Amino acid sequence: MALDIKFLQQEVLDQYMADDDNRPWIIGFSGGKDSTMLLQLVWATIAKIEPILRTRPIYVVCNDTLVENPKIAQFIRITLKNIQDEAVKQSIPLTVHETTPKLEESFWVNLIGKGYPTPNNTFRWCTERLKINPTTEFIKSKISEIGEVIILLGTRSAESVNRAKSIKKHEVKGERLRKHVLPNAYVFALIKDVETKEVWEYLLQNNPGWGGSNRALVTLYNNATGGDCPLVIDDTTPSCGNSRFGCWVCTVVKKDKSMAALIDNGEEWMEPLADFRDMLQENRNNREWRDTKRRGSYIENPDGWGPYLEEKRAYMLKVLLEAQKEVQKTEPELVLINSQELVGIQVTWHRDSLFRFSVADIYNEVYGTNLQAHDFDVKDVFEKDTLKEVFVDETDYNLINELLEVQQSRYIMVNNYGLQHDLENHLEHYVRTK
């Protein structure tokens, strides 16, 4: 049975014009084929409605994990700008919103700062922190502001058995909308019954309403030979399969086929990224990389697997910055780790009483700069000179200074929970090593 585009657009029209207090639409947009088809169908339908009747607000939400495949991230940034610009020109009641993880939940602060082992199938800490939480917070804010929302997702039953089961479990027979796991949120899965080949046929035969064509998207898929990650808004939404566009540091899969294919198809500048990812993959279960104590504890457990050792975290940061410096020769605007994350790493090291390595020193070594520790360090609560006048003993001065940095780290990370525990741990460490 051929795909009935007119039927799908009528579904959009009926739902958009429904008398339901103009509950806003939130469209999950990942930049991949499915979410692009979904947004195109919505756009084409809304564009035919008289401007005076376009009263329902539409929020296009795209999640940036901050470790997206750079080639895909670049493509999505351009696409989102075109969408927003054209929405204004065409009087489409649509605004674009990008969500990102909180600093303390970002990939590099967790991996290099806290020493979390790289994700795998048994400890996939990344999905919730990088994807679910940021988008969920946006949806919750709209629910709190407006009351109820309708979430449009490009999920399709044909994508996987698990996805089909999830859609079937939550749908209500005879109803367009199904309940979402969040209270006062509903899901409109417009293209759930569309086959993969039908998605491509539609995209190749229909240009997006925001201008241009889908040729660049098709080229990306051809070069990467992979699928796209859906916008993940709960743990029932599949994160990424074995062949996907996603985070370039992903170690859940043994080999990043999409990045390897991009490199083979002319994107050789991405090789340092692939090498870094492979290094993480190879050393995840390397005993020499892992501590025998849990974070925040000084109790040895020889049979346990703790976080990455302090020196290994510093080493990973150095290699990451070296990779960034190398790719910037070809892509000068590309940033693999931003300045806030560098500060977050230094803050986290101090909070965990790790003072052997300085982010500024590592950065200077790689880039040949002369940045000072305070450029990445915790801002002083008191002037250091005053402290030195009060504490003649340098050891006591260092202890008080470090405790102040531990305290201030909580303020910078906007998380005061556990401050007393952190201070007590640092004092215990001081007593043990004195």
C-alpha positions as a printed NumPy array, in Angstrom:
array([[  0.   ,   0.   ,   0.   ],
       [  1.482,   3.325,  -1.105],
       [  2.197,   6.039,   1.417],
       [ -0.749,   8.421,   1.634],
       [  0.78 ,  11.858,   2.212],
       [ -2.583,  13.586,   2.013],
       [ -3.878,  11.39 ,   4.834],
       [ -0.893,  12.253,   7.038],
       [ -1.285,  15.962,   6.363],
       [ -4.99 ,  15.741,   7.156],
       [ -4.071,  14.108,  10.467],
       [ -1.778,  17.056,  11.185],
       [ -4.447,  19.565,  10.179],
       [ -7.188,  17.937,  12.266],
       [ -4.989,  17.769,  15.343],
       [ -3.661,  21.299,  14.893],
       [ -7.153,  22.76 ,  14.534],
       [ -8.611,  20.659,  17.365],
       [-10.424,  22.54 ,  20.11 ],
       [ -8.12 ,  21.645,  22.993],
       [ -7.1  ,  24.997,  24.488],
       [ -4.288,  25.288,  21.93 ],
       [ -2.013,  22.89 ,  23.773],
       [  1.443,  23.676,  22.341],
       [  3.282,  21.204,  20.162],
       [  6.808,  20.13 ,  20.966],
       [  8.498,  18.548,  17.956],
       [ 11.521,  16.39 ,  18.693],
       [ 14.064,  17.127,  15.962],
       [ 17.339,  15.205,  15.698],
       [ 18.191,  16.248,  12.152],
       [ 17.887,  12.678,  10.886],
       [ 15.567,  11.32 ,   8.207],
       [ 12.577,  10.516,  10.45 ],
       [ 12.396,  13.797,  12.364],
       [ 13.018,  15.691,   9.117],
       [ 10.067,  13.977,   7.461],
       [  7.906,  14.709,  10.497],
       [  8.784,  18.397,  10.551],
       [  8.334,  18.726,   6.785],
       [  4.831,  17.245,   6.986],
       [  3.881,  19.604,   9.816],
       [  5.401,  22.626,   8.062],
       [  3.722,  21.887,   4.724],
       [  0.354,  21.543,   6.468],
       [  0.628,  24.677,   8.617],
       [  1.787,  26.724,   5.628],
       [ -1.585,  26.097,   3.929],
       [ -3.57 ,  27.425,   6.892],
       [ -4.598,  31.069,   6.905],
       [ -2.05 ,  33.006,   9.019],
       [ -4.788,  34.287,  11.332],
       [ -5.648,  30.67 ,  12.242],
       [ -2.074,  29.66 ,  13.046],
       [ -2.502,  30.148,  16.757],
       [ -1.023,  26.991,  18.246],
       [  2.626,  27.518,  19.24 ],
       [  5.165,  24.97 ,  18.011],
       [  8.491,  24.355,  19.728],
       [ 11.15 ,  22.5  ,  17.742],
       [ 13.489,  20.929,  20.288],
       [ 16.908,  19.589,  19.348],
       [ 19.197,  18.052,  21.941],
       [ 22.942,  18.7  ,  21.718],
       [ 24.926,  16.288,  23.887],
       [ 28.055,  18.437,  23.283],
       [ 29.799,  15.313,  21.964],
       [ 27.823,  14.892,  18.749],
       [ 29.578,  13.704,  15.613],
       [ 31.053,  17.062,  14.44 ],
       [ 29.975,  16.567,  10.821],
       [ 26.388,  15.89 ,  11.88 ],
       [ 26.423,  18.714,  14.44 ],
       [ 27.553,  21.182,  11.775],
       [ 24.769,  20.072,   9.442],
       [ 22.149,  20.345,  12.204],
       [ 23.275,  23.85 ,  13.228],
       [ 22.823,  25.104,   9.676],
       [ 19.452,  23.364,   9.394],
       [ 18.159,  24.815,  12.672],
       [ 19.152,  28.344,  11.627],
       [ 17.32 ,  27.936,   8.32 ],
       [ 14.249,  26.604,  10.134],
       [ 14.124,  29.549,  12.546],
       [ 14.792,  32.189,   9.884],
       [ 12.158,  30.849,   7.508],
       [  9.583,  30.384,  10.263],
       [  9.771,  34.117,  10.935],
       [  9.595,  35.02 ,   7.244],
       [  6.641,  32.724,   6.577],
       [  4.74 ,  33.562,   9.788],
       [  4.907,  29.967,  10.988],
       [  4.35 ,  30.021,  14.809],
       [  7.472,  27.977,  15.4  ],
       [ 10.578,  28.558,  17.5  ],
       [ 13.754,  26.487,  17.705],
       [ 15.191,  25.428,  21.067],
       [ 18.432,  23.554,  21.683],
       [ 18.863,  21.656,  24.93 ],
       [ 22.238,  20.746,  26.422],
       [ 23.252,  18.83 ,  29.55 ],
       [ 23.995,  20.679,  32.771],
       [ 27.69 ,  21.288,  33.333],
       [ 27.931,  18.663,  36.073],
       [ 26.16 ,  16.119,  33.852],
       [ 28.239,  16.768,  30.723],
       [ 30.271,  13.938,  29.246],
       [ 33.743,  15.381,  29.926],
       [ 32.996,  16.46 ,  33.506],
       [ 31.759,  12.931,  34.229],
       [ 34.52 ,  11.082,  32.365],
       [ 37.583,  13.24 ,  33.049],
       [ 36.359,  15.176,  36.079],
       [ 34.642,  12.46 ,  38.127],
       [ 36.515,   9.554,  36.553],
       [ 33.4  ,   7.722,  35.391],
       [ 34.328,   4.718,  33.223],
       [ 33.275,   5.065,  29.605],
       [ 29.686,   3.896,  29.01 ],
       [ 28.825,   0.345,  28.015],
       [ 25.631,  -1.726,  27.898],
       [ 25.704,  -2.41 ,  31.649],
       [ 26.57 ,   1.142,  32.717],
       [ 25.124,   3.484,  30.106],
       [ 25.155,   6.579,  32.291],
       [ 25.321,   8.899,  29.279],
       [ 21.77 ,   8.509,  27.912],
       [ 19.992,   9.915,  30.954],
       [ 22.467,  12.704,  31.665],
       [ 23.154,  13.88 ,  28.121],
       [ 19.817,  13.233,  26.409],
       [ 16.828,  12.48 ,  28.615],
       [ 17.368,  15.042,  31.384],
       [ 17.94 ,  18.179,  29.247],
       [ 14.921,  17.597,  27.002],
       [ 12.733,  16.464,  29.89 ],
       [ 13.522,  19.685,  31.735],
       [ 12.394,  21.705,  28.694],
       [  9.147,  19.746,  28.414],
       [  8.477,  20.083,  32.149],
       [  9.03 ,  23.838,  31.954],
       [  6.371,  24.121,  29.238],
       [  3.957,  21.924,  31.202],
       [  4.499,  24.097,  34.269],
       [  3.996,  27.235,  32.216],
       [  1.015,  26.155,  30.106],
       [ -0.541,  23.073,  31.712],
       [ -0.434,  20.406,  29.002],
       [  1.677,  19.735,  25.903],
       [  1.605,  17.454,  22.874],
       [  4.935,  15.933,  21.851],
       [  5.414,  15.036,  18.191],
       [  8.022,  12.339,  17.675],
       [  9.408,  10.8  ,  14.511],
       [  9.468,   7.327,  16.042],
       [  8.467,   4.512,  13.7  ],
       [  7.443,   0.933,  14.41 ],
       [  9.564,  -0.24 ,  11.484],
       [ 12.766,   1.065,  13.089],
       [ 13.06 ,  -1.756,  15.618],
       [ 11.123,  -4.432,  17.478],
       [ 11.604,  -2.603,  20.797],
       [ 10.348,   0.665,  19.358],
       [  7.275,  -1.079,  17.912],
       [  6.519,  -2.61 ,  21.318],
       [  6.928,   0.759,  23.034],
       [  4.565,   2.493,  20.606],
       [  2.007,  -0.311,  20.894],
       [  2.176,  -0.306,  24.697],
       [  1.325,   3.38 ,  25.071],
       [ -1.138,   3.927,  22.229],
       [ -4.901,   4.215,  22.748],
       [ -6.928,   2.465,  20.085],
       [ -8.84 ,   4.901,  17.901],
       [ -6.989,   7.914,  19.317],
       [ -4.24 ,   9.964,  17.669],
       [ -2.605,  10.771,  20.982],
       [ -1.109,   8.464,  23.558],
       [ -0.084,   9.238,  27.105],
       [  3.523,  10.098,  27.748],
       [  5.341,   9.022,  30.897],
       [  5.4  ,  12.663,  31.999],
       [  2.149,  13.917,  33.571],
       [  0.058,  16.216,  31.344],
       [  2.051,  15.275,  28.252],
       [  0.744,  13.423,  25.204],
       [  2.534,  11.917,  22.221],
       [  1.487,  12.304,  18.598],
       [  3.437,   9.668,  16.595],
       [  2.409,  10.787,  13.124],
       [  4.728,   8.574,  11.061],
       [  4.76 ,   5.47 ,  13.284],
       [  3.455,   3.247,  10.447],
       [  5.718,   4.637,   7.706],
       [  8.315,   2.264,   6.256],
       [ 11.972,   3.266,   5.877],
       [ 11.87 ,   3.236,   2.073],
       [  8.795,   5.482,   2.2  ],
       [ 10.671,   7.985,   4.353],
       [ 13.413,   8.246,   1.741],
       [ 10.942,   8.461,  -1.127],
       [  9.168,  11.355,   0.581],
       [ 12.392,  13.224,   1.343],
       [ 13.719,  12.795,  -2.189],
       [ 10.469,  13.955,  -3.752],
       [  9.692,  16.851,  -1.375],
       [ 11.934,  19.761,  -0.453],
       [ 11.728,  21.141,   3.105],
       [  9.552,  24.191,   3.662],
       [ 12.523,  26.032,   5.204],
       [ 14.37 ,  26.038,   1.875],
       [ 16.953,  24.028,   0.011],
       [ 16.681,  20.307,  -0.538],
       [ 17.421,  17.076,   1.324],
       [ 20.448,  16.272,  -0.815],
       [ 22.9  ,  17.134,   1.985],
       [ 21.022,  14.815,   4.359],
       [ 21.051,  11.993,   1.811],
       [ 24.786,  12.52 ,   1.244],
       [ 25.454,  12.294,   4.973],
       [ 23.614,   8.987,   5.18 ],
       [ 25.393,   7.674,   2.111],
       [ 28.798,   8.648,   3.472],
       [ 28.145,   7.383,   6.988],
       [ 26.034,   4.325,   6.068],
       [ 24.2  ,   4.665,   9.351],
       [ 20.918,   5.519,  10.971],
       [ 20.154,   8.456,  13.192],
       [ 19.599,   8.674,  16.938],
       [ 16.028,   9.654,  17.799],
       [ 15.341,  12.472,  20.218],
       [ 15.441,  10.572,  23.497],
       [ 12.896,  11.815,  26.032],
       [ 12.47 ,   8.758,  28.263],
       [ 13.963,   5.323,  28.865],
       [ 11.392,   3.666,  26.58 ],
       [ 12.829,   5.488,  23.575],
       [ 15.725,   3.556,  22.015],
       [ 18.938,   5.527,  22.353],
       [ 21.185,   4.459,  19.477],
       [ 21.606,   1.248,  17.562],
       [ 24.815,  -0.353,  16.364],
       [ 24.81 ,   1.731,  13.207],
       [ 23.941,   5.302,  13.969],
       [ 24.671,   8.994,  13.957],
       [ 25.429,   9.897,  17.522],
       [ 28.142,  10.807,  19.981],
       [ 31.622,  10.544,  18.494],
       [ 32.961,   9.252,  21.833],
       [ 30.399,   6.429,  22.1  ],
       [ 31.954,   3.257,  23.514],
       [ 28.686,   1.347,  23.845],
       [ 29.392,   0.028,  20.351],
       [ 32.648,  -1.781,  19.653],
       [ 33.275,   0.139,  16.435],
       [ 31.823,   3.473,  15.321],
       [ 30.882,   2.465,  11.785],
       [ 29.42 ,   5.854,  10.858],
       [ 32.586,   7.789,  11.794],
       [ 34.785,   5.201,  10.111],
       [ 32.699,   5.494,   6.952],
       [ 32.903,   9.295,   6.998],
       [ 36.692,   9.083,   7.277],
       [ 36.799,   6.622,   4.377],
       [ 34.669,   9.006,   2.329],
       [ 36.968,  12.014,   2.581],
       [ 36.698,  13.279,   6.171],
       [ 40.257,  12.275,   7.137],
       [ 40.482,  15.176,   9.601],
       [ 38.252,  13.118,  11.938],
       [ 40.952,  10.463,  12.442],
       [ 42.193,  11.944,  15.78 ],
       [ 38.629,  11.647,  17.083],
       [ 38.43 ,   8.007,  16.056],
       [ 41.821,   7.333,  17.669],
       [ 40.703,   8.956,  20.936],
       [ 37.463,   6.963,  21.   ],
       [ 39.372,   3.737,  20.344],
       [ 41.763,   4.577,  23.188],
       [ 38.796,   4.937,  25.56 ],
       [ 37.307,   1.678,  24.3  ],
       [ 40.543,  -0.276,  24.719],
       [ 41.258,   0.92 ,  28.257],
       [ 37.789,   0.807,  29.796],
       [ 38.534,  -2.411,  31.66 ],
       [ 42.26 ,  -1.836,  32.059],
       [ 43.039,  -2.466,  35.728],
       [ 45.966,  -0.052,  35.533],
       [ 43.553,   2.757,  34.687],
       [ 41.046,   2.168,  37.47 ],
       [ 41.196,   2.989,  41.16 ],
       [ 40.399,   0.444,  43.869],
       [ 38.395,   3.026,  45.826],
       [ 35.037,   4.517,  45.019],
       [ 34.655,   8.275,  44.535],
       [ 34.645,  10.101,  47.854],
       [ 35.984,   7.095,  49.778],
       [ 39.421,   6.217,  51.11 ],
       [ 38.602,   2.551,  51.766],
       [ 40.523,   0.121,  49.56 ],
       [ 38.672,  -2.647,  47.725],
       [ 41.258,  -4.606,  45.701],
       [ 38.549,  -6.593,  43.906],
       [ 36.433,  -3.544,  43.092],
       [ 36.343,  -1.293,  40.06 ],
       [ 36.505,   2.358,  41.018],
       [ 36.819,   5.51 ,  38.886],
       [ 39.722,   6.311,  36.613],
       [ 42.905,   7.164,  38.483],
       [ 43.825,  10.826,  38.857],
       [ 46.804,  10.551,  36.514],
       [ 44.689,   8.778,  33.873],
       [ 42.096,  11.547,  33.962],
       [ 44.864,  14.091,  33.4  ],
       [ 46.237,  11.93 ,  30.581],
       [ 42.825,  11.706,  28.887],
       [ 42.459,  15.486,  29.041],
       [ 45.889,  15.947,  27.477],
       [ 45.141,  13.528,  24.623],
       [ 41.717,  15.115,  24.075],
       [ 43.233,  18.6  ,  23.828],
       [ 45.896,  17.245,  21.457],
       [ 43.131,  15.795,  19.261],
       [ 41.295,  19.124,  19.358],
       [ 44.429,  21.022,  18.376],
       [ 45.022,  18.634,  15.474],
       [ 41.493,  18.803,  14.011],
       [ 41.484,  22.593,  14.369],
       [ 44.161,  22.722,  11.68 ],
       [ 41.413,  21.697,   9.246],
       [ 38.324,  22.795,  11.179],
       [ 39.465,  25.901,  13.117],
       [ 36.033,  26.562,  14.652],
       [ 35.59 ,  23.045,  16.01 ],
       [ 35.68 ,  22.742,  19.813],
       [ 35.704,  19.264,  21.332],
       [ 35.685,  20.485,  24.932],
       [ 34.532,  23.991,  25.824],
       [ 35.918,  26.351,  28.454],
       [ 33.038,  25.745,  30.87 ],
       [ 33.759,  22.016,  30.81 ],
       [ 37.448,  22.682,  31.474],
       [ 36.48 ,  24.74 ,  34.52 ],
       [ 34.02 ,  22.008,  35.517],
       [ 36.792,  19.406,  35.394],
       [ 39.124,  21.481,  37.557],
       [ 36.309,  22.195,  40.011],
       [ 35.426,  18.497,  40.211],
       [ 39.034,  17.506,  40.821],
       [ 39.209,  19.958,  43.708],
       [ 35.877,  18.805,  45.08 ],
       [ 37.236,  15.249,  45.125],
       [ 40.456,  16.449,  46.829],
       [ 42.552,  15.872,  43.703],
       [ 45.203,  18.596,  43.535],
       [ 48.124,  16.915,  41.741],
       [ 47.188,  18.117,  38.264],
       [ 46.125,  21.493,  36.921],
       [ 43.891,  21.973,  33.887],
       [ 45.803,  25.176,  33.102],
       [ 49.151,  23.33 ,  33.091],
       [ 47.81 ,  20.611,  30.787],
       [ 46.255,  23.195,  28.447],
       [ 49.481,  25.223,  28.344],
       [ 51.53 ,  22.119,  27.587],
       [ 49.344,  21.251,  24.575],
       [ 48.684,  24.731,  23.177],
       [ 51.909,  26.483,  24.209],
       [ 49.941,  29.193,  26.006],
       [ 50.636,  30.902,  29.32 ],
       [ 47.274,  30.634,  31.046],
       [ 47.258,  30.807,  34.824],
       [ 45.62 ,  28.331,  37.175],
       [ 42.927,  30.826,  38.127],
       [ 41.707,  30.836,  34.507],
       [ 40.344,  27.336,  35.1  ],
       [ 40.334,  27.324,  38.878],
       [ 37.766,  27.998,  41.554],
       [ 37.374,  31.702,  42.291],
       [ 38.825,  32.583,  45.671],
       [ 36.431,  33.158,  48.526],
       [ 39.103,  35.192,  50.351],
       [ 42.265,  36.815,  49.115],
       [ 45.173,  34.377,  49.219],
       [ 47.465,  36.991,  50.711],
       [ 45.168,  37.357,  53.703],
       [ 45.217,  33.598,  54.23 ],
       [ 49.004,  33.54 ,  54.131],
       [ 49.159,  36.231,  56.814],
       [ 46.881,  34.197,  59.108],
       [ 48.476,  30.785,  58.51 ],
       [ 52.236,  30.83 ,  58.873],
       [ 52.477,  27.064,  58.395],
       [ 52.288,  26.398,  54.635],
       [ 50.641,  23.003,  55.187],
       [ 47.811,  24.593,  57.169],
       [ 47.468,  27.32 ,  54.562],
       [ 47.182,  24.713,  51.781],
       [ 44.55 ,  22.767,  53.737],
       [ 42.329,  25.817,  54.353],
       [ 42.784,  26.97 ,  50.774],
       [ 41.822,  23.549,  49.438],
       [ 38.765,  23.372,  51.714],
       [ 37.631,  26.752,  50.417],
       [ 38.048,  25.516,  46.869],
       [ 36.001,  22.401,  47.663],
       [ 33.274,  24.648,  49.083],
       [ 33.326,  27.054,  46.147],
       [ 33.224,  24.154,  43.683],
       [ 29.741,  23.35 ,  44.926],
       [ 28.592,  26.888,  44.165],
       [ 30.063,  26.831,  40.656],
       [ 28.421,  23.488,  39.856],
       [ 25.133,  24.776,  41.348],
       [ 24.963,  21.789,  43.661],
       [ 25.422,  22.232,  47.404],
       [ 24.145,  18.739,  48.229],
       [ 26.857,  16.712,  49.955],
       [ 29.124,  19.681,  50.752],
       [ 29.66 ,  18.581,  54.364],
       [ 30.535,  15.078,  53.161],
       [ 33.1  ,  16.497,  50.717],
       [ 34.716,  18.641,  53.411],
       [ 34.856,  15.725,  55.876],
       [ 36.419,  13.475,  53.247],
       [ 39.083,  16.051,  52.479],
       [ 39.896,  16.478,  56.161],
       [ 40.114,  12.686,  56.536],
       [ 42.476,  12.533,  53.576],
       [ 44.58 ,  15.323,  55.111],
       [ 44.858,  13.511,  58.44 ],
       [ 45.791,  10.21 ,  56.739],
       [ 48.531,  11.75 ,  54.611],
       [ 49.986,  14.181,  57.157]])
